[in-house]
Amino acid sequence: MENLAAIEALARNTTVDLGTRLSASHSLLQIDGKKGHAQLDALLGSLAEDEKKRLIQEFSGSKAGADLMLARFNSNVIPLSAFDLSSAQRIHQLNRSKPAGELLNQVMASEAKAEQEMAKLLAHLMKVTGELKGHPQTGKAFFNSCLMCHRVGEKGFDIAPALDGSAHREKEALLTALIN
């Protein structure tokens, strides 16, 4: 029981990183379902959409977590947009119920729609950029804003991936990287 109290404290500790809190909350669910449910519900109320995705990724790795994610989805506490395909597949593997299959189908449909929208946007951008004429001064000024996060050679910062070699990439590959 001493470990249970430590796990509960860690799960509630907002000064530690989210990954640690999620792992502790998941452990708590597996040790004491009632306390785990309460901790999850407290967490869900304070998480942003991307953090809910991380929570689902963590919890979908166990039967108890998968069942709880499915229950919270079915009660409209967690939106469909918080589930990625791999999490929905894990939930379906661990819970072969009809609702788990429906969740998986909805996630697959949502991802297919997103892919279609991405393809449509890419086609539009390919067309538009093919019609534009370059303006070196404007392009240089625009590219300098990229250096606020990216590095090219010795210029810029290492916050985002380096852009060395980007000038040699195909236009479609560059546009895809930009919109993803």
PDB file of C-alpha atoms in Angstrom:
ATOM      1  CA  MET A   1       0.000   0.000   0.000  1.00  0.00           C
ATOM      2  CA  GLU A   2       2.978   2.284   0.482  1.00  0.00           C
ATOM      3  CA  ASN A   3       3.736   2.023  -3.253  1.00  0.00           C
ATOM      4  CA  LEU A   4       0.115   2.777  -4.083  1.00  0.00           C
ATOM      5  CA  ALA A   5       0.296   6.068  -2.176  1.00  0.00           C
ATOM      6  CA  ALA A   6       3.529   6.991  -3.985  1.00  0.00           C
ATOM      7  CA  ILE A   7       2.017   6.173  -7.385  1.00  0.00           C
ATOM      8  CA  GLU A   8      -1.096   8.220  -6.566  1.00  0.00           C
ATOM      9  CA  ALA A   9       1.049  11.178  -5.502  1.00  0.00           C
ATOM     10  CA  LEU A  10       3.123  10.964  -8.670  1.00  0.00           C
ATOM     11  CA  ALA A  11       0.014  10.745 -10.873  1.00  0.00           C
ATOM     12  CA  ARG A  12      -1.357  13.941  -9.288  1.00  0.00           C
ATOM     13  CA  ASN A  13       1.925  15.851  -9.203  1.00  0.00           C
ATOM     14  CA  THR A  14       1.594  18.638 -11.765  1.00  0.00           C
ATOM     15  CA  THR A  15       5.267  19.600 -11.407  1.00  0.00           C
ATOM     16  CA  VAL A  16       6.470  16.417 -13.152  1.00  0.00           C
ATOM     17  CA  ASP A  17       6.288  15.941 -16.903  1.00  0.00           C
ATOM     18  CA  LEU A  18       3.089  14.652 -18.481  1.00  0.00           C
ATOM     19  CA  GLY A  19       4.645  11.350 -19.582  1.00  0.00           C
ATOM     20  CA  THR A  20       5.511  10.480 -15.984  1.00  0.00           C
ATOM     21  CA  ARG A  21       2.035  11.445 -14.773  1.00  0.00           C
ATOM     22  CA  LEU A  22       0.417   9.341 -17.513  1.00  0.00           C
ATOM     23  CA  SER A  23       2.565   6.310 -16.691  1.00  0.00           C
ATOM     24  CA  ALA A  24       1.753   6.670 -13.000  1.00  0.00           C
ATOM     25  CA  SER A  25      -1.959   7.082 -13.761  1.00  0.00           C
ATOM     26  CA  HIS A  26      -1.893   3.981 -15.964  1.00  0.00           C
ATOM     27  CA  SER A  27      -0.135   1.997 -13.220  1.00  0.00           C
ATOM     28  CA  LEU A  28      -2.701   3.242 -10.720  1.00  0.00           C
ATOM     29  CA  LEU A  29      -5.522   1.996 -12.971  1.00  0.00           C
ATOM     30  CA  GLN A  30      -3.966  -1.452 -13.123  1.00  0.00           C
ATOM     31  CA  ILE A  31      -3.403  -1.620  -9.346  1.00  0.00           C
ATOM     32  CA  ASP A  32      -6.672  -0.066  -8.182  1.00  0.00           C
ATOM     33  CA  GLY A  33      -9.302   0.357 -10.881  1.00  0.00           C
ATOM     34  CA  LYS A  34     -11.518   2.704  -8.878  1.00  0.00           C
ATOM     35  CA  LYS A  35      -8.696   5.102  -8.030  1.00  0.00           C
ATOM     36  CA  GLY A  36      -7.358   4.816 -11.577  1.00  0.00           C
ATOM     37  CA  HIS A  37     -10.745   5.788 -13.031  1.00  0.00           C
ATOM     38  CA  ALA A  38     -10.958   8.795 -10.730  1.00  0.00           C
ATOM     39  CA  GLN A  39      -7.412   9.893 -11.601  1.00  0.00           C
ATOM     40  CA  LEU A  40      -8.095   9.523 -15.319  1.00  0.00           C
ATOM     41  CA  ASP A  41     -11.253  11.601 -15.091  1.00  0.00           C
ATOM     42  CA  ALA A  42      -9.370  14.311 -13.193  1.00  0.00           C
ATOM     43  CA  LEU A  43      -6.639  14.274 -15.843  1.00  0.00           C
ATOM     44  CA  LEU A  44      -9.023  14.371 -18.793  1.00  0.00           C
ATOM     45  CA  GLY A  45     -10.560  17.617 -17.625  1.00  0.00           C
ATOM     46  CA  SER A  46      -7.222  19.398 -17.729  1.00  0.00           C
ATOM     47  CA  LEU A  47      -5.624  18.025 -20.904  1.00  0.00           C
ATOM     48  CA  ALA A  48      -5.374  19.694 -24.309  1.00  0.00           C
ATOM     49  CA  GLU A  49      -6.210  17.675 -27.450  1.00  0.00           C
ATOM     50  CA  ASP A  50      -2.597  16.645 -28.153  1.00  0.00           C
ATOM     51  CA  GLU A  51      -2.158  15.600 -24.528  1.00  0.00           C
ATOM     52  CA  LYS A  52      -5.298  13.452 -24.744  1.00  0.00           C
ATOM     53  CA  LYS A  53      -3.675  11.689 -27.695  1.00  0.00           C
ATOM     54  CA  ARG A  54      -0.653  10.905 -25.526  1.00  0.00           C
ATOM     55  CA  LEU A  55      -2.950   9.656 -22.757  1.00  0.00           C
ATOM     56  CA  ILE A  56      -4.735   7.326 -25.185  1.00  0.00           C
ATOM     57  CA  GLN A  57      -1.421   6.058 -26.542  1.00  0.00           C
ATOM     58  CA  GLU A  58      -0.319   5.235 -22.996  1.00  0.00           C
ATOM     59  CA  PHE A  59      -3.562   3.681 -21.782  1.00  0.00           C
ATOM     60  CA  SER A  60      -4.319   1.681 -24.941  1.00  0.00           C
ATOM     61  CA  GLY A  61      -1.392  -0.589 -24.091  1.00  0.00           C
ATOM     62  CA  SER A  62      -3.304  -2.579 -21.465  1.00  0.00           C
ATOM     63  CA  LYS A  63      -6.697  -4.279 -21.327  1.00  0.00           C
ATOM     64  CA  ALA A  64      -7.855  -2.104 -18.420  1.00  0.00           C
ATOM     65  CA  GLY A  65      -6.646   1.057 -20.151  1.00  0.00           C
ATOM     66  CA  ALA A  66      -8.152   0.084 -23.501  1.00  0.00           C
ATOM     67  CA  ASP A  67     -11.501  -0.665 -21.891  1.00  0.00           C
ATOM     68  CA  LEU A  68     -11.456   2.670 -20.070  1.00  0.00           C
ATOM     69  CA  MET A  69     -10.520   4.630 -23.233  1.00  0.00           C
ATOM     70  CA  LEU A  70     -13.364   2.941 -25.103  1.00  0.00           C
ATOM     71  CA  ALA A  71     -15.818   3.688 -22.287  1.00  0.00           C
ATOM     72  CA  ARG A  72     -14.787   7.354 -22.167  1.00  0.00           C
ATOM     73  CA  PHE A  73     -15.102   7.593 -25.959  1.00  0.00           C
ATOM     74  CA  ASN A  74     -18.565   6.009 -25.909  1.00  0.00           C
ATOM     75  CA  SER A  75     -19.683   8.446 -23.210  1.00  0.00           C
ATOM     76  CA  ASN A  76     -18.389  11.386 -25.309  1.00  0.00           C
ATOM     77  CA  VAL A  77     -15.703  12.337 -22.796  1.00  0.00           C
ATOM     78  CA  ILE A  78     -12.914  11.720 -25.327  1.00  0.00           C
ATOM     79  CA  PRO A  79     -13.503  12.891 -28.917  1.00  0.00           C
ATOM     80  CA  LEU A  80     -12.758  10.755 -31.975  1.00  0.00           C
ATOM     81  CA  SER A  81     -10.055  13.237 -33.015  1.00  0.00           C
ATOM     82  CA  ALA A  82      -7.962  12.226 -29.978  1.00  0.00           C
ATOM     83  CA  PHE A  83      -7.507   8.665 -31.290  1.00  0.00           C
ATOM     84  CA  ASP A  84      -4.810   7.761 -33.789  1.00  0.00           C
ATOM     85  CA  LEU A  85      -4.912   4.576 -35.851  1.00  0.00           C
ATOM     86  CA  SER A  86      -2.367   2.621 -33.800  1.00  0.00           C
ATOM     87  CA  SER A  87      -4.190   3.372 -30.531  1.00  0.00           C
ATOM     88  CA  ALA A  88      -7.554   2.362 -32.032  1.00  0.00           C
ATOM     89  CA  GLN A  89      -5.983  -0.852 -33.335  1.00  0.00           C
ATOM     90  CA  ARG A  90      -4.534  -1.679 -29.887  1.00  0.00           C
ATOM     91  CA  ILE A  91      -7.905  -1.004 -28.258  1.00  0.00           C
ATOM     92  CA  HIS A  92      -9.601  -3.282 -30.790  1.00  0.00           C
ATOM     93  CA  GLN A  93      -6.980  -6.005 -30.227  1.00  0.00           C
ATOM     94  CA  LEU A  94      -7.517  -5.901 -26.472  1.00  0.00           C
ATOM     95  CA  ASN A  95     -11.281  -5.480 -26.618  1.00  0.00           C
ATOM     96  CA  ARG A  96     -12.925  -7.386 -29.473  1.00  0.00           C
ATOM     97  CA  SER A  97     -16.340  -5.846 -28.821  1.00  0.00           C
ATOM     98  CA  LYS A  98     -18.567  -4.264 -31.427  1.00  0.00           C
ATOM     99  CA  PRO A  99     -17.982  -0.737 -29.981  1.00  0.00           C
ATOM    100  CA  ALA A 100     -14.191  -1.249 -30.260  1.00  0.00           C
ATOM    101  CA  GLY A 101     -14.622  -2.288 -33.894  1.00  0.00           C
ATOM    102  CA  GLU A 102     -16.803   0.753 -34.531  1.00  0.00           C
ATOM    103  CA  LEU A 103     -14.167   3.013 -32.974  1.00  0.00           C
ATOM    104  CA  LEU A 104     -11.503   1.485 -35.228  1.00  0.00           C
ATOM    105  CA  ASN A 105     -13.708   1.934 -38.302  1.00  0.00           C
ATOM    106  CA  GLN A 106     -14.415   5.568 -37.406  1.00  0.00           C
ATOM    107  CA  VAL A 107     -10.708   6.300 -36.899  1.00  0.00           C
ATOM    108  CA  MET A 108      -9.833   4.639 -40.217  1.00  0.00           C
ATOM    109  CA  ALA A 109     -12.537   6.668 -41.988  1.00  0.00           C
ATOM    110  CA  SER A 110     -11.330   9.868 -40.347  1.00  0.00           C
ATOM    111  CA  GLU A 111      -7.728   9.192 -41.365  1.00  0.00           C
ATOM    112  CA  ALA A 112      -8.778   8.353 -44.936  1.00  0.00           C
ATOM    113  CA  LYS A 113     -10.694  11.642 -45.121  1.00  0.00           C
ATOM    114  CA  ALA A 114      -7.679  13.537 -43.765  1.00  0.00           C
ATOM    115  CA  GLU A 115      -5.459  11.886 -46.389  1.00  0.00           C
ATOM    116  CA  GLN A 116      -7.896  12.900 -49.147  1.00  0.00           C
ATOM    117  CA  GLU A 117      -7.950  16.477 -47.868  1.00  0.00           C
ATOM    118  CA  MET A 118      -4.147  16.501 -47.718  1.00  0.00           C
ATOM    119  CA  ALA A 119      -3.908  15.210 -51.305  1.00  0.00           C
ATOM    120  CA  LYS A 120      -6.359  17.883 -52.441  1.00  0.00           C
ATOM    121  CA  LEU A 121      -4.402  20.626 -50.670  1.00  0.00           C
ATOM    122  CA  LEU A 122      -1.119  19.344 -52.084  1.00  0.00           C
ATOM    123  CA  ALA A 123      -2.545  19.301 -55.623  1.00  0.00           C
ATOM    124  CA  HIS A 124      -3.769  22.886 -55.169  1.00  0.00           C
ATOM    125  CA  LEU A 125      -0.399  24.051 -53.826  1.00  0.00           C
ATOM    126  CA  MET A 126       1.466  22.290 -56.642  1.00  0.00           C
ATOM    127  CA  LYS A 127      -0.714  24.146 -59.163  1.00  0.00           C
ATOM    128  CA  VAL A 128      -0.455  27.524 -57.436  1.00  0.00           C
ATOM    129  CA  THR A 129       3.300  27.358 -56.899  1.00  0.00           C
ATOM    130  CA  GLY A 130       3.763  26.333 -60.521  1.00  0.00           C
ATOM    131  CA  GLU A 131       2.032  29.537 -61.625  1.00  0.00           C
ATOM    132  CA  LEU A 132       4.035  31.884 -59.397  1.00  0.00           C
ATOM    133  CA  LYS A 133       7.110  33.770 -60.443  1.00  0.00           C
ATOM    134  CA  GLY A 134       9.938  34.049 -57.941  1.00  0.00           C
ATOM    135  CA  HIS A 135      10.993  37.234 -56.184  1.00  0.00           C
ATOM    136  CA  PRO A 136      14.473  36.693 -54.705  1.00  0.00           C
ATOM    137  CA  GLN A 137      14.274  39.562 -52.191  1.00  0.00           C
ATOM    138  CA  THR A 138      10.850  38.520 -50.888  1.00  0.00           C
ATOM    139  CA  GLY A 139      11.930  34.878 -50.815  1.00  0.00           C
ATOM    140  CA  LYS A 140      15.066  35.702 -48.836  1.00  0.00           C
ATOM    141  CA  ALA A 141      13.071  37.717 -46.280  1.00  0.00           C
ATOM    142  CA  PHE A 142      10.513  34.932 -46.009  1.00  0.00           C
ATOM    143  CA  PHE A 143      13.203  32.262 -45.640  1.00  0.00           C
ATOM    144  CA  ASN A 144      14.887  34.237 -42.863  1.00  0.00           C
ATOM    145  CA  SER A 145      11.753  33.668 -40.757  1.00  0.00           C
ATOM    146  CA  CYS A 146      12.408  29.922 -41.159  1.00  0.00           C
ATOM    147  CA  LEU A 147      15.793  30.408 -39.536  1.00  0.00           C
ATOM    148  CA  MET A 148      14.068  31.375 -36.300  1.00  0.00           C
ATOM    149  CA  CYS A 149      13.605  27.620 -35.712  1.00  0.00           C
ATOM    150  CA  HIS A 150      15.578  25.764 -38.410  1.00  0.00           C
ATOM    151  CA  ARG A 151      19.299  25.627 -39.112  1.00  0.00           C
ATOM    152  CA  VAL A 152      20.905  25.826 -42.544  1.00  0.00           C
ATOM    153  CA  GLY A 153      24.668  25.444 -42.382  1.00  0.00           C
ATOM    154  CA  GLU A 154      25.847  27.763 -39.631  1.00  0.00           C
ATOM    155  CA  LYS A 155      22.768  30.014 -39.681  1.00  0.00           C
ATOM    156  CA  GLY A 156      19.599  29.608 -37.635  1.00  0.00           C
ATOM    157  CA  PHE A 157      18.629  27.556 -34.603  1.00  0.00           C
ATOM    158  CA  ASP A 158      18.188  23.885 -33.721  1.00  0.00           C
ATOM    159  CA  ILE A 159      14.580  24.062 -32.522  1.00  0.00           C
ATOM    160  CA  ALA A 160      13.209  22.301 -35.618  1.00  0.00           C
ATOM    161  CA  PRO A 161      14.895  19.970 -38.157  1.00  0.00           C
ATOM    162  CA  ALA A 162      17.805  21.297 -40.203  1.00  0.00           C
ATOM    163  CA  LEU A 163      16.961  22.430 -43.719  1.00  0.00           C
ATOM    164  CA  ASP A 164      20.346  21.589 -45.281  1.00  0.00           C
ATOM    165  CA  GLY A 165      19.757  20.033 -48.688  1.00  0.00           C
ATOM    166  CA  SER A 166      16.176  21.263 -48.970  1.00  0.00           C
ATOM    167  CA  ALA A 167      16.991  23.165 -52.149  1.00  0.00           C
ATOM    168  CA  HIS A 168      17.675  19.817 -53.838  1.00  0.00           C
ATOM    169  CA  ARG A 169      14.329  18.259 -52.906  1.00  0.00           C
ATOM    170  CA  GLU A 170      11.471  17.950 -55.354  1.00  0.00           C
ATOM    171  CA  LYS A 171       8.733  20.582 -55.023  1.00  0.00           C
ATOM    172  CA  GLU A 172       6.106  18.001 -54.027  1.00  0.00           C
ATOM    173  CA  ALA A 173       8.346  16.646 -51.249  1.00  0.00           C
ATOM    174  CA  LEU A 174       8.963  20.177 -49.929  1.00  0.00           C
ATOM    175  CA  LEU A 175       5.279  21.085 -49.948  1.00  0.00           C
ATOM    176  CA  THR A 176       4.359  17.800 -48.264  1.00  0.00           C
ATOM    177  CA  ALA A 177       6.921  18.470 -45.513  1.00  0.00           C
ATOM    178  CA  LEU A 178       5.587  22.002 -45.042  1.00  0.00           C
ATOM    179  CA  ILE A 179       1.926  21.032 -44.692  1.00  0.00           C
ATOM    180  CA  ASN A 180       2.554  17.978 -42.527  1.00  0.00           C
TER     181      ASN A 180
END
